[in-house]
Short mmCIF file of C-alpha atoms and ligand atoms in Angstrom, two decimals:
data_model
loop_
_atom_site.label_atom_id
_atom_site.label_comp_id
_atom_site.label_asym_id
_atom_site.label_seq_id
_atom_site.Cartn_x
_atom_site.Cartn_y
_atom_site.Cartn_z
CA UNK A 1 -11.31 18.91 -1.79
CA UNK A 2 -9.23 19.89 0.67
CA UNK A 3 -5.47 21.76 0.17
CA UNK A 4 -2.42 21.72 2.07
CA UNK A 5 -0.56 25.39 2.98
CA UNK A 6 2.88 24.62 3.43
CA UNK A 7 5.97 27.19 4.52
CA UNK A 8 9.55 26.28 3.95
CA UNK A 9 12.40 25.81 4.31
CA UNK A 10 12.24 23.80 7.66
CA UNK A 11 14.38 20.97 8.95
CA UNK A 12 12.25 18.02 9.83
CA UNK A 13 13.72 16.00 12.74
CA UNK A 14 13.06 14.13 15.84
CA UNK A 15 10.99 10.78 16.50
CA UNK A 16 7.76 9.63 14.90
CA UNK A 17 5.41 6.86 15.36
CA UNK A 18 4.78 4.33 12.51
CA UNK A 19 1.04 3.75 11.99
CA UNK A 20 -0.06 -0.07 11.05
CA UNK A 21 0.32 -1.05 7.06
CA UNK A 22 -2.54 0.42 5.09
CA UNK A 23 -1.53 -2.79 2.34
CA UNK A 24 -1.38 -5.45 5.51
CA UNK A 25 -4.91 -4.24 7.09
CA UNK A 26 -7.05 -4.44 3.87
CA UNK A 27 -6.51 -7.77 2.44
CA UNK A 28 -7.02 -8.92 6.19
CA UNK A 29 -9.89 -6.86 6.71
CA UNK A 30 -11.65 -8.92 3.38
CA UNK A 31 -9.98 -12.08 4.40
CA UNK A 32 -11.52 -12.03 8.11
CA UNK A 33 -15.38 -12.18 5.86
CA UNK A 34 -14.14 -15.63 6.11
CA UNK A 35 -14.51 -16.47 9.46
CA UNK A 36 -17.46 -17.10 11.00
CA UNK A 37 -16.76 -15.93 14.67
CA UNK A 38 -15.46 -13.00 15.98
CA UNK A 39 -11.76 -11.40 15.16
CA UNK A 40 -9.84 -8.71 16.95
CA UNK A 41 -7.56 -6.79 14.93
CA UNK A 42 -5.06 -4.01 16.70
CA UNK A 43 -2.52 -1.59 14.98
CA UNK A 44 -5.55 -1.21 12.04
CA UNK A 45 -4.27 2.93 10.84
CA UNK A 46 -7.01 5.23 10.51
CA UNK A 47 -7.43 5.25 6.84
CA UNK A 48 -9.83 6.70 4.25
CA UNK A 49 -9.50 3.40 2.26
CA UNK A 50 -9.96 1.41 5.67
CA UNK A 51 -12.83 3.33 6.18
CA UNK A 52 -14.38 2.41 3.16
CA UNK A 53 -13.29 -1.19 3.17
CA UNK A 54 -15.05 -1.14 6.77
CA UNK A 55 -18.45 0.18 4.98
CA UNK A 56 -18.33 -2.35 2.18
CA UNK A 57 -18.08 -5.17 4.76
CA UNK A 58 -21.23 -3.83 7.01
CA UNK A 59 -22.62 -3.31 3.81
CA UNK A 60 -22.71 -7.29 3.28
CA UNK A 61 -24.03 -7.76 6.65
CA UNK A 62 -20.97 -7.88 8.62
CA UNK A 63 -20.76 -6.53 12.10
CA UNK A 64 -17.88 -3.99 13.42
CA UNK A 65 -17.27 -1.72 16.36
CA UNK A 66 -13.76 0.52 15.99
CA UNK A 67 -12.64 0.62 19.48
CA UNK A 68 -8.49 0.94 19.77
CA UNK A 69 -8.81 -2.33 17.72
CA UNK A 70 -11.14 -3.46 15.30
CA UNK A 71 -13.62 -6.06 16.30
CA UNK A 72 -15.35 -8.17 13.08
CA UNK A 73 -17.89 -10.23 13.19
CA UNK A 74 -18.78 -12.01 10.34
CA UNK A 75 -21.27 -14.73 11.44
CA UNK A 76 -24.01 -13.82 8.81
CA UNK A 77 -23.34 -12.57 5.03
CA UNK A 78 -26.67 -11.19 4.03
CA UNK A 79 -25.49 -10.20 0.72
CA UNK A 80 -22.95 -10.26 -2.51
CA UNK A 81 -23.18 -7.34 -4.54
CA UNK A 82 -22.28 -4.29 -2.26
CA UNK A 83 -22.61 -0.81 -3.68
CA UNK A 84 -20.73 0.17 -7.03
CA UNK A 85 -19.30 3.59 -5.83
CA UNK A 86 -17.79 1.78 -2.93
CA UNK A 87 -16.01 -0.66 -4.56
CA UNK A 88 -14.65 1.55 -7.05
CA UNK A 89 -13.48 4.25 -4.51
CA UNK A 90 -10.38 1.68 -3.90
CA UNK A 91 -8.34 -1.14 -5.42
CA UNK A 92 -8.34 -3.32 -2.08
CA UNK A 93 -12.42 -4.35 -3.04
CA UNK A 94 -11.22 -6.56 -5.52
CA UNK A 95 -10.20 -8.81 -2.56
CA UNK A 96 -13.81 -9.20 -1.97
CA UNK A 97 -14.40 -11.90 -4.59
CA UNK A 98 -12.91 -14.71 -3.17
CA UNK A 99 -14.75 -14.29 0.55
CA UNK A 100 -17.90 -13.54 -1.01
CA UNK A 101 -17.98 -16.78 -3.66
CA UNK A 102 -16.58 -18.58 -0.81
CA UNK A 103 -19.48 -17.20 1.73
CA UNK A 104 -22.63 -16.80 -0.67
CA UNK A 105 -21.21 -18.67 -3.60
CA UNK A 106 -21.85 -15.91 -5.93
CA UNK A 107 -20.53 -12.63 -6.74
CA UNK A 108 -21.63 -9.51 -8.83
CA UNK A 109 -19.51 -6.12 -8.56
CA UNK A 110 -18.30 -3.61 -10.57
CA UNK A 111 -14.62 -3.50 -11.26
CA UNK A 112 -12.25 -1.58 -8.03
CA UNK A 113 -10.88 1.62 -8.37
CA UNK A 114 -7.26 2.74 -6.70
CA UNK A 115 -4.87 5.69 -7.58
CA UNK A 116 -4.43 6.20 -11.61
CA UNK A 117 -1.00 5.10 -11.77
CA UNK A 118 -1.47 2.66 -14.56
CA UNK A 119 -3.75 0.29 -16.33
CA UNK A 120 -4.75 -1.71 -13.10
CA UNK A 121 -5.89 -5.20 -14.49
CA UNK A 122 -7.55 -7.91 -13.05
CA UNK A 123 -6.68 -10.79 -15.14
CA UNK A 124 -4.90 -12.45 -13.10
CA UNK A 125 -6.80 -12.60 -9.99
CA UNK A 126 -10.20 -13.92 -12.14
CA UNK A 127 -7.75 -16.35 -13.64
CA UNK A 128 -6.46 -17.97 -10.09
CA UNK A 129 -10.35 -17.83 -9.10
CA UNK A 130 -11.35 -20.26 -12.60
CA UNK A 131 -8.69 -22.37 -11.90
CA UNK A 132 -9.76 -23.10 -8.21
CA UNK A 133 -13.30 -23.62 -9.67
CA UNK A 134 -15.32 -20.54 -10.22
CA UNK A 135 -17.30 -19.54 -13.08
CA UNK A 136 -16.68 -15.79 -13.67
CA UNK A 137 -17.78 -13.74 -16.23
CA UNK A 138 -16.26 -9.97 -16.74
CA UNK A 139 -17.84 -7.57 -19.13
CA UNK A 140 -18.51 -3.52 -19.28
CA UNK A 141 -16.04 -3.41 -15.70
CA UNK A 142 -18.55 -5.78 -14.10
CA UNK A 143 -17.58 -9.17 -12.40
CA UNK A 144 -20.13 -11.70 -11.87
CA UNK A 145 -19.20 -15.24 -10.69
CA UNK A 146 -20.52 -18.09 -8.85
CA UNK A 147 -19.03 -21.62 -7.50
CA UNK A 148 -21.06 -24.62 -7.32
CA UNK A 149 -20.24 -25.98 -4.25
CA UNK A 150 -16.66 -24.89 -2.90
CA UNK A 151 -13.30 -23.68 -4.56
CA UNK A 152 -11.25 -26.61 -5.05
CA UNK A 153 -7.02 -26.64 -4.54
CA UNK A 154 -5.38 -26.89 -7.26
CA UNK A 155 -1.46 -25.59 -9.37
CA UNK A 156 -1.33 -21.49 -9.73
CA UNK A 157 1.66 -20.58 -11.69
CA UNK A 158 1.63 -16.92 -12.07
CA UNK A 159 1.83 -14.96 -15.53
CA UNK A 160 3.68 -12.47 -13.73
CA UNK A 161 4.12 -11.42 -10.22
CA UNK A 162 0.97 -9.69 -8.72
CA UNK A 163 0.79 -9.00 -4.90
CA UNK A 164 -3.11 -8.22 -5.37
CA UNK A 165 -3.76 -11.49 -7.22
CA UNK A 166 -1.39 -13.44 -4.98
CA UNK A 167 -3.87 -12.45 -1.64
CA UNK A 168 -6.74 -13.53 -3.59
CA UNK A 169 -5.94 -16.91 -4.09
CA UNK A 170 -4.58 -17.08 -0.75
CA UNK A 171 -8.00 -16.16 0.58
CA UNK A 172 -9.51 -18.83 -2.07
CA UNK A 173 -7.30 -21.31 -1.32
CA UNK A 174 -7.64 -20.84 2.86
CA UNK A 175 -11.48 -22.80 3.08
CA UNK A 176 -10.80 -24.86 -0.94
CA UNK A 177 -10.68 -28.41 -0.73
CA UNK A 178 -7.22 -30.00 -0.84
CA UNK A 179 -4.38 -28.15 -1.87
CA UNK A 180 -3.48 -25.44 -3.84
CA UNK A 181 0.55 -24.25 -5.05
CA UNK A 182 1.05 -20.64 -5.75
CA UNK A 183 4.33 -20.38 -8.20
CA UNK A 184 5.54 -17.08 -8.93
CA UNK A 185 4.10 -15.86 -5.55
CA UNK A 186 5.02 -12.48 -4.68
CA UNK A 187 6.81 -11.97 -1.54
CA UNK A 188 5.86 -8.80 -0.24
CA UNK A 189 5.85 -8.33 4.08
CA UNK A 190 2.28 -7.68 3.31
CA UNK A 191 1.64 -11.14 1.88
CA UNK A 192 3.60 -12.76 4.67
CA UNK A 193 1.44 -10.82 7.05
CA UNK A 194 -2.28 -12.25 5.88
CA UNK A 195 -1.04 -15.84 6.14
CA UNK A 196 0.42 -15.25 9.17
CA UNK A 197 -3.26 -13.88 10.46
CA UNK A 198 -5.15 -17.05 8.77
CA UNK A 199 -2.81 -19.06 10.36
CA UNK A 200 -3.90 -17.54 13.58
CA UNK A 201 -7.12 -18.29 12.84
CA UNK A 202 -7.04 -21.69 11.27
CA UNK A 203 -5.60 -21.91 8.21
CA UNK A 204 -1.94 -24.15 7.12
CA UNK A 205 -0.70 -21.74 4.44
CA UNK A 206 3.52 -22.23 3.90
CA UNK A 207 5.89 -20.52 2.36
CA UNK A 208 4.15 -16.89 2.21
CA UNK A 209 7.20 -14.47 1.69
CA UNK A 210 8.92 -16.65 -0.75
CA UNK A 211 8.02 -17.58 -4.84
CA UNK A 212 6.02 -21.02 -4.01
CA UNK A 213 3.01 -21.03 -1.74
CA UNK A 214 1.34 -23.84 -0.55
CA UNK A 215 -2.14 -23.83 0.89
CA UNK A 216 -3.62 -27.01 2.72
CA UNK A 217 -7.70 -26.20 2.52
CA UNK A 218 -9.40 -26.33 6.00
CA UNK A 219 -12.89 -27.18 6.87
CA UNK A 220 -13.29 -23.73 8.69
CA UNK A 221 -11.64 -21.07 10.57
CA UNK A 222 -12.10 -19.75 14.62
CA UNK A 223 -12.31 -16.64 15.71
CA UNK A 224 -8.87 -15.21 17.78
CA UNK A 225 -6.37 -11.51 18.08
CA UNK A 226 -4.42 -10.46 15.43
CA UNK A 227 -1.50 -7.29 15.28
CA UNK A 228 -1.26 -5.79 11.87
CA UNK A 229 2.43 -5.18 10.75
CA UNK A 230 3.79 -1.75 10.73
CA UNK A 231 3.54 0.20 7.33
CA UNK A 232 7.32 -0.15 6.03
CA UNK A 233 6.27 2.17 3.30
CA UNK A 234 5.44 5.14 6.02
CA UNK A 235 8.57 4.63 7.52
CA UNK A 236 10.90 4.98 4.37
CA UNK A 237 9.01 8.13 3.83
CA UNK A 238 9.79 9.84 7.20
CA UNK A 239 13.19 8.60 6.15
CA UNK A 240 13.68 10.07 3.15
CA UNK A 241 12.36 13.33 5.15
CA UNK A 242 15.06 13.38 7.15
CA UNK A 243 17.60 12.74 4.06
CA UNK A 244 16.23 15.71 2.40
CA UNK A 245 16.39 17.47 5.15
CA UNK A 246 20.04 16.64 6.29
CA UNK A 247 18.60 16.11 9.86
CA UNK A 248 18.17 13.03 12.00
CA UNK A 249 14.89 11.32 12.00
CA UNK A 250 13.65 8.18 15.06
CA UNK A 251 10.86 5.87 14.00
CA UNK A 252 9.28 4.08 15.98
CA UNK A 253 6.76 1.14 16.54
CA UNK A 254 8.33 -0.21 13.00
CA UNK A 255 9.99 -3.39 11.64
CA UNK A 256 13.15 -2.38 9.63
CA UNK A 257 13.79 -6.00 8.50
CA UNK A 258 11.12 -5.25 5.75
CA UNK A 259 12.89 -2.29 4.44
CA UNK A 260 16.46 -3.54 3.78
CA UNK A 261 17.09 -2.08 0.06
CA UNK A 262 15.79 0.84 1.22
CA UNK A 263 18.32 1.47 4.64
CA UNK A 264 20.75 0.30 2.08
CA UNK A 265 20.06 3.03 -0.82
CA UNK A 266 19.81 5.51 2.30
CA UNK A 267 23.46 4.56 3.32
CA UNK A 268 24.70 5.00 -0.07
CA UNK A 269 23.33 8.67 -0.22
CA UNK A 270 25.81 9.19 2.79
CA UNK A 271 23.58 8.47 5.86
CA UNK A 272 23.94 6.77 9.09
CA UNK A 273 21.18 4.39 9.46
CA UNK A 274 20.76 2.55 12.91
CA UNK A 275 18.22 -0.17 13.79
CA UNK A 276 16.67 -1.91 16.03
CA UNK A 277 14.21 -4.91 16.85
CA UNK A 278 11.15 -2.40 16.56
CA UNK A 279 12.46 1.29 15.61
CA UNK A 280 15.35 2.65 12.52
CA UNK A 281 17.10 6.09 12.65
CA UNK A 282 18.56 8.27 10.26
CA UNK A 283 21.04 10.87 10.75
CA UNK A 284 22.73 12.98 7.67
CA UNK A 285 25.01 14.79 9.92
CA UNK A 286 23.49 18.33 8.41
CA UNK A 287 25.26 16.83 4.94
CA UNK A 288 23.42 16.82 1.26
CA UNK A 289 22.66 13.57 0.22
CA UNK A 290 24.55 11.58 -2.70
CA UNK A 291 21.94 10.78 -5.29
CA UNK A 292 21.15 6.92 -6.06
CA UNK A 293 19.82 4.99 -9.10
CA UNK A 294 16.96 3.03 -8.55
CA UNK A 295 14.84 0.68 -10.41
CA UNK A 296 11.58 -0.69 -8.70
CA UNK A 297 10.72 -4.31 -8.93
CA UNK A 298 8.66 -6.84 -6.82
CA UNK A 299 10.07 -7.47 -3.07
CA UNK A 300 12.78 -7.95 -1.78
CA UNK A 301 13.38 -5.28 -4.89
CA UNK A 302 13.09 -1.65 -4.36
CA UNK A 303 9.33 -0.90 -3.72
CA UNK A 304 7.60 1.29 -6.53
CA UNK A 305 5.54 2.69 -4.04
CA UNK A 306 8.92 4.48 -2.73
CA UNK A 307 9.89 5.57 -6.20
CA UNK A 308 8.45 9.22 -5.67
CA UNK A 309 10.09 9.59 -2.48
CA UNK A 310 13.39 9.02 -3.95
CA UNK A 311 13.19 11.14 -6.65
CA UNK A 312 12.54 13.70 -4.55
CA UNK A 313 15.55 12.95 -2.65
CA UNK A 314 17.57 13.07 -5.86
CA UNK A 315 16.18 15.92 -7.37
CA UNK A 316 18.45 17.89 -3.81
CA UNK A 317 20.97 15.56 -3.82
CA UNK A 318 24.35 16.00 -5.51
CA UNK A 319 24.94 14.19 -8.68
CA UNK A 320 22.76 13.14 -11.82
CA UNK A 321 20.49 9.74 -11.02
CA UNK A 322 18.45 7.77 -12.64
CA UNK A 323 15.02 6.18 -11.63
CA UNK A 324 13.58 3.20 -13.51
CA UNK A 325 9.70 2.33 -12.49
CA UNK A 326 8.93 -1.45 -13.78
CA UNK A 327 5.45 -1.76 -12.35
CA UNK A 328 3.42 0.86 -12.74
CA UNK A 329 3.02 2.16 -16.83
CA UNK A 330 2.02 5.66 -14.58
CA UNK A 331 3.69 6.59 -12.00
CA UNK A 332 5.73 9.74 -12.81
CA UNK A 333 2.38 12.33 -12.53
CA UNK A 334 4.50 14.18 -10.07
CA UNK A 335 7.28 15.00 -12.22
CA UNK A 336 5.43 18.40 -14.07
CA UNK A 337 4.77 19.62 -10.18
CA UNK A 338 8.32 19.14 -9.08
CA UNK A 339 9.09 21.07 -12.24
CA UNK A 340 7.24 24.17 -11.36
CA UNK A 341 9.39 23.36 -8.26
CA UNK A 342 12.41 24.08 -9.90
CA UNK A 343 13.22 20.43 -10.06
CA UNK A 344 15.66 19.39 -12.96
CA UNK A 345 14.43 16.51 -14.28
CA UNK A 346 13.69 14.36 -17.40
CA UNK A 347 11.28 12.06 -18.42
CA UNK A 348 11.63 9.83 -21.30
CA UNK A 349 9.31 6.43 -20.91
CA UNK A 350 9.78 4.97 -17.67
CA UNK A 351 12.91 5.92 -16.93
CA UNK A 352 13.47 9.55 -14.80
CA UNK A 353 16.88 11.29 -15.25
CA UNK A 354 18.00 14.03 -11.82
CA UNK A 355 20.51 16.76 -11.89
CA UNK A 356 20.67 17.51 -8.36
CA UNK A 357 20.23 21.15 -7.45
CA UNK A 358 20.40 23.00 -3.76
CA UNK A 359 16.72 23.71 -3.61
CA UNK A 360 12.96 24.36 -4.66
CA UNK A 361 10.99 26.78 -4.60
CA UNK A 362 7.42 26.94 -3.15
CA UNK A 363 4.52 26.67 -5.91
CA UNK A 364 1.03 25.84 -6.14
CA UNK A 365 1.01 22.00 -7.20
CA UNK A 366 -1.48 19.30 -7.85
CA UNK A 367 -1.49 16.13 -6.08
CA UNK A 368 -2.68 12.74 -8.31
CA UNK A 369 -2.14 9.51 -5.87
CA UNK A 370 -1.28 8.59 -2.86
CA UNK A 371 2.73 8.31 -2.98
CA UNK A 372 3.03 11.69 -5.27
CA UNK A 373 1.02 13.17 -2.90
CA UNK A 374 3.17 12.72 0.36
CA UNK A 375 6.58 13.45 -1.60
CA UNK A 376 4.69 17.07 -2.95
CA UNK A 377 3.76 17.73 1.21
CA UNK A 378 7.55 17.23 1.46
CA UNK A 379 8.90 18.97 -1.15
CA UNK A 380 7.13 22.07 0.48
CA UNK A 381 8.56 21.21 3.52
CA UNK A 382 11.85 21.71 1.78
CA UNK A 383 10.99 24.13 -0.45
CA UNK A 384 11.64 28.43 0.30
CA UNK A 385 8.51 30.14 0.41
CA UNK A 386 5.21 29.07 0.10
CA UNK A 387 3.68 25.78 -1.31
CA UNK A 388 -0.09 24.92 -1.95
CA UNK A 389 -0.66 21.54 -2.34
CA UNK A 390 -4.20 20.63 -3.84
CA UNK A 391 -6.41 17.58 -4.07
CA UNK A 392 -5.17 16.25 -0.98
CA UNK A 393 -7.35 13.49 -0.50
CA UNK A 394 -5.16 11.09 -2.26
CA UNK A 395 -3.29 11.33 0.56
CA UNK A 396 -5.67 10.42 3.33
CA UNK A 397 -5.88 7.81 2.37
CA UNK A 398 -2.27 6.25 3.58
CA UNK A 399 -1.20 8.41 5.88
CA UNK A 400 -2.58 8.27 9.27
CA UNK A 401 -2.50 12.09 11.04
CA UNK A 402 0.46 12.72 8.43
CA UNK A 403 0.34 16.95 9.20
CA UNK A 404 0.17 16.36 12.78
CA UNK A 405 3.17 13.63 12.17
CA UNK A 406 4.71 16.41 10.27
CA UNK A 407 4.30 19.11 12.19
CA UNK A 408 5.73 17.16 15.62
CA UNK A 409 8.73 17.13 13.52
CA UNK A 410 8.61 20.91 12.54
CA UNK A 411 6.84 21.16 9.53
CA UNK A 412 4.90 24.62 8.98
CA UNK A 413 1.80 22.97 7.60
CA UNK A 414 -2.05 23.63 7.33
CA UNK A 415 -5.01 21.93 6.13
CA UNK A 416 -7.49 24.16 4.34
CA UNK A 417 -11.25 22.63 4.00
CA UNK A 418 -12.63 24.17 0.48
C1 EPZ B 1 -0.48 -3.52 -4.53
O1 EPZ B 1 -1.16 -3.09 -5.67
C2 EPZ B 1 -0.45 -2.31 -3.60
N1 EPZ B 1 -1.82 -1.92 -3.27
C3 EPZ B 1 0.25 -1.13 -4.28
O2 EPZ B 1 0.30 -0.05 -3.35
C4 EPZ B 1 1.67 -1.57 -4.62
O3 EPZ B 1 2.31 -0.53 -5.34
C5 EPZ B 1 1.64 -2.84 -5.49
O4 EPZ B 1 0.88 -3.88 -4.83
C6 EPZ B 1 3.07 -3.33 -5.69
O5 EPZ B 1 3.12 -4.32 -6.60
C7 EPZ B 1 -2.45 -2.51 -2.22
O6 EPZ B 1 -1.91 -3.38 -1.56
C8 EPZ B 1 -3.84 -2.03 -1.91
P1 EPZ B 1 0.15 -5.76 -8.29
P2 EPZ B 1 -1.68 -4.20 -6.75
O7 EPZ B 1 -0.99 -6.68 -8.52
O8 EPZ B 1 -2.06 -5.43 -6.04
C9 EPZ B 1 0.02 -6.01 -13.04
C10 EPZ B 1 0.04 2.15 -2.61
O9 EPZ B 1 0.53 3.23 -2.96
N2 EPZ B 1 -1.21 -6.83 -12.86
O10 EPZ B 1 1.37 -6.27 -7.56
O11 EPZ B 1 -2.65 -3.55 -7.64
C11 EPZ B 1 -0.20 -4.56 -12.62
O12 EPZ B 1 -0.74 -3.79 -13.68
C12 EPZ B 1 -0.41 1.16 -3.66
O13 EPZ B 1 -0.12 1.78 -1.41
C13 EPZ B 1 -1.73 -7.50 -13.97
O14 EPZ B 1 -1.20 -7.41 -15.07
O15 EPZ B 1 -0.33 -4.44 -7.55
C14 EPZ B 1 1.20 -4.10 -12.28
O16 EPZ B 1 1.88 -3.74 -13.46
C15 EPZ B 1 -0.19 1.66 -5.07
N3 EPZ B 1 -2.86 -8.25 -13.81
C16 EPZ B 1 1.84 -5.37 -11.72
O17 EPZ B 1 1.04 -6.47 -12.16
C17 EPZ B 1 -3.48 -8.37 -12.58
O18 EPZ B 1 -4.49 -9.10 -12.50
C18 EPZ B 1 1.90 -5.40 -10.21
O19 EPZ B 1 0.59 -5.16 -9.70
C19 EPZ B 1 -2.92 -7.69 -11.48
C20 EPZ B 1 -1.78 -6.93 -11.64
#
């Protein structure tokens, strides 16, 4: 359980290097169980949820060295009910159904975990897998499925947009026989990014990054070298750093075409935002930001999992703001933190109202997911005096090196092991 000391106030500036997308590398890491040959895949970021999405896979029989790059070989599947605590250490194992029935033709594991943010159903993903042909069965947060002989194409028209559910009937659809149409696809950079890596491999998937997928089964996929995009959601945090900050912030080894509602929000707060083919920059010109409304909704939308990072910038901004969260039923756990931060802020159902004040104070806080987590660490940064920051492991687990990332940029920050 380890803690975060933070000192503040600093000014966090200067250049930092994007680490590859913790939500691109784990549905490909569970779609590569598909391919029987071997599969190099650079830019993976060293993860706690990689890490354990690596161990379920060598759990199953699957073969992988981490050199730079990670090399998978999945020849032989030896078998299809890996351990419980595994799969419910993240959400990303419920990608494992559709390789597995696919692979073994039957499946038995308990239901995934991820951060508490909100119910975090799965009807939708076991409802693309019976209409493609599987038999599952859910009961007491156990899944247990088989197919008779393959998954077969066929019309998905989604309830509601799901990016988790969307991946797993890609991966379904990849090896089904004849065709299958996603409707209501989401159209995350994510989603684009795993049918851009089957494709590599094999597969004749179109349309991934708009509403209406289409998915031409193949007999089987080859082995090849994939690069992982870069993890858009890491760089709009190290942006908002700099906003809060009124500083000027370079990152790097990033693709800023995926983060286009966010550069814009940023230039309405009164930044200068620069881009180019594979870096963005942000420069307040030492002035407070304006604060912004925002309301999260599926891409091209403004990303929920940048909603905490923004309030944050609002709560030191000038101006009262409003954020709106449409996905997640549980997303605000931050807000009673950033209060003992001196934060001015209401709550009333999903929507958070901001009075912008000049600044926090340092406090002992709890963090309680991933995205909470890193806009706490930076809230210290900000922050006069002292912050403690407990419970930290949320956010291992999606950002790569993040105090060493911080501290290149001048953070005064320390990991405590308790
Ligand atoms: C993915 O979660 C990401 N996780 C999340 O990132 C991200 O916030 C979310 O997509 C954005 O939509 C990974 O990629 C590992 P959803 P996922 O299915 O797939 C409801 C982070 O911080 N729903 O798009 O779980 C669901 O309750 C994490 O990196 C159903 O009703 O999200 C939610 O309200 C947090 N039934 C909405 O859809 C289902 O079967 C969107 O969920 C599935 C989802």
């Amino acid at each position: 359980m380890d803690k975060f000391i933070i000192k503040g106030p600093v000014k966090l500036k200067g250049k930092v290097t994007i680490s590859g997308s913790k939500n691109a590398a784990l549905p490909i890491l569970f779609a590569s169980l598909l391919i029987k040959d071997i599969v190099e895949i650079k830019n993976v970021p060293n993860l706690k949820d990689i890490d354990i999405a690596i161990k379920i896979l060598i759990k199953l029989g699957v073969k992988i060295e981490r050199k730079k790059s990670l090399i998978i070989n999945a020849i032989n599947i030896l078998q299809c009910n890996p351990p419980s605590h595994l799969i419910k250490s993240i959400r990303a194992s419920i990608w494992i159904l559709s390789p597995l029935l696919k692979r073994t033709g039957k499946v038995n594991v308990s239901f995934p975990g991820g951060c508490s943010i909100g119910d975090r159903p799965i009807d939708l993903h076991i409802n693309s897998l019976k209409i493609l042909g599987a038999n599952i069965n859910v009961k007491k947060n156990y899944i247990k499925g088989y197919i008779k002989t393959n998954f077969k194409g066929n019309i998905i028209c989604m309830k509601n947009i799901s990016v988790g559910a969307t991946i797993t009937t890609i991966i379904a659809a990849t090896l089904a026989s004849n065709v299958t149409i996603i409707e209501n696809a989401a159209k995350e950079p994510e989603i684009q990014d795993l049918a851009n890596f089957l494709n590599t491999m094999g597969a004749n998937i179109q349309g991934a990054g708009t509403n209406k997928i289409v998915i031409e089964g193949v007999k089987k996929l080859k082995g090849g070298v994939y690069t992982i995009i870069s993890d858009r959601i890491e760089t709009g945090t190290f942006l908002v750093a700099a906003a809060i900050c009124k500083s000027k912030i370079l990152c790097k080894n990033t693709n800023p075409n995926n983060l286009n509602i966010v550069l814009n929000k940023l230039k309405k707060t009164g930044a200068e935002i620069e881009i180019g083919k594979n870096w963005c920059s942000i420069n307040m010109h030492g002035k407070r930001p304006k604060s912004v409304n925002i309301i999260t909704g599926p891409y091209p939308n403004f990303p929920t999992d940048m909603q905490s990072q923004f309030a944050l910038l609002n709560l030191i901004s000038t101006g009262i703001s409003t954020i709106k969260e449409n996905i997640f039923k549980n997303r605000f756990m931050y807000v009673p933190e950033l209060i003992r931060m001196g934060a001015n802020i209401i709550l009333k159902k999903n929507i958070l109202k901001c009075k912008g004040i000049k600044s926090l104070s340092g406090s002992e806080v709890i963090a309680t997911d991933l995205r909470a987590s890193v806009s706490l660490v930076l809230a210290g940064c900000i922050a006069s005096g002292i912050t403690i920051i407990n419970n930290i492991s949320h956010i291992d687990r999606g950002y790569e090196n993040i105090e060493n990332k911080l501290s290149s940029l001048g953070a005064n920050i320390k990991r405590i092991k308790y």
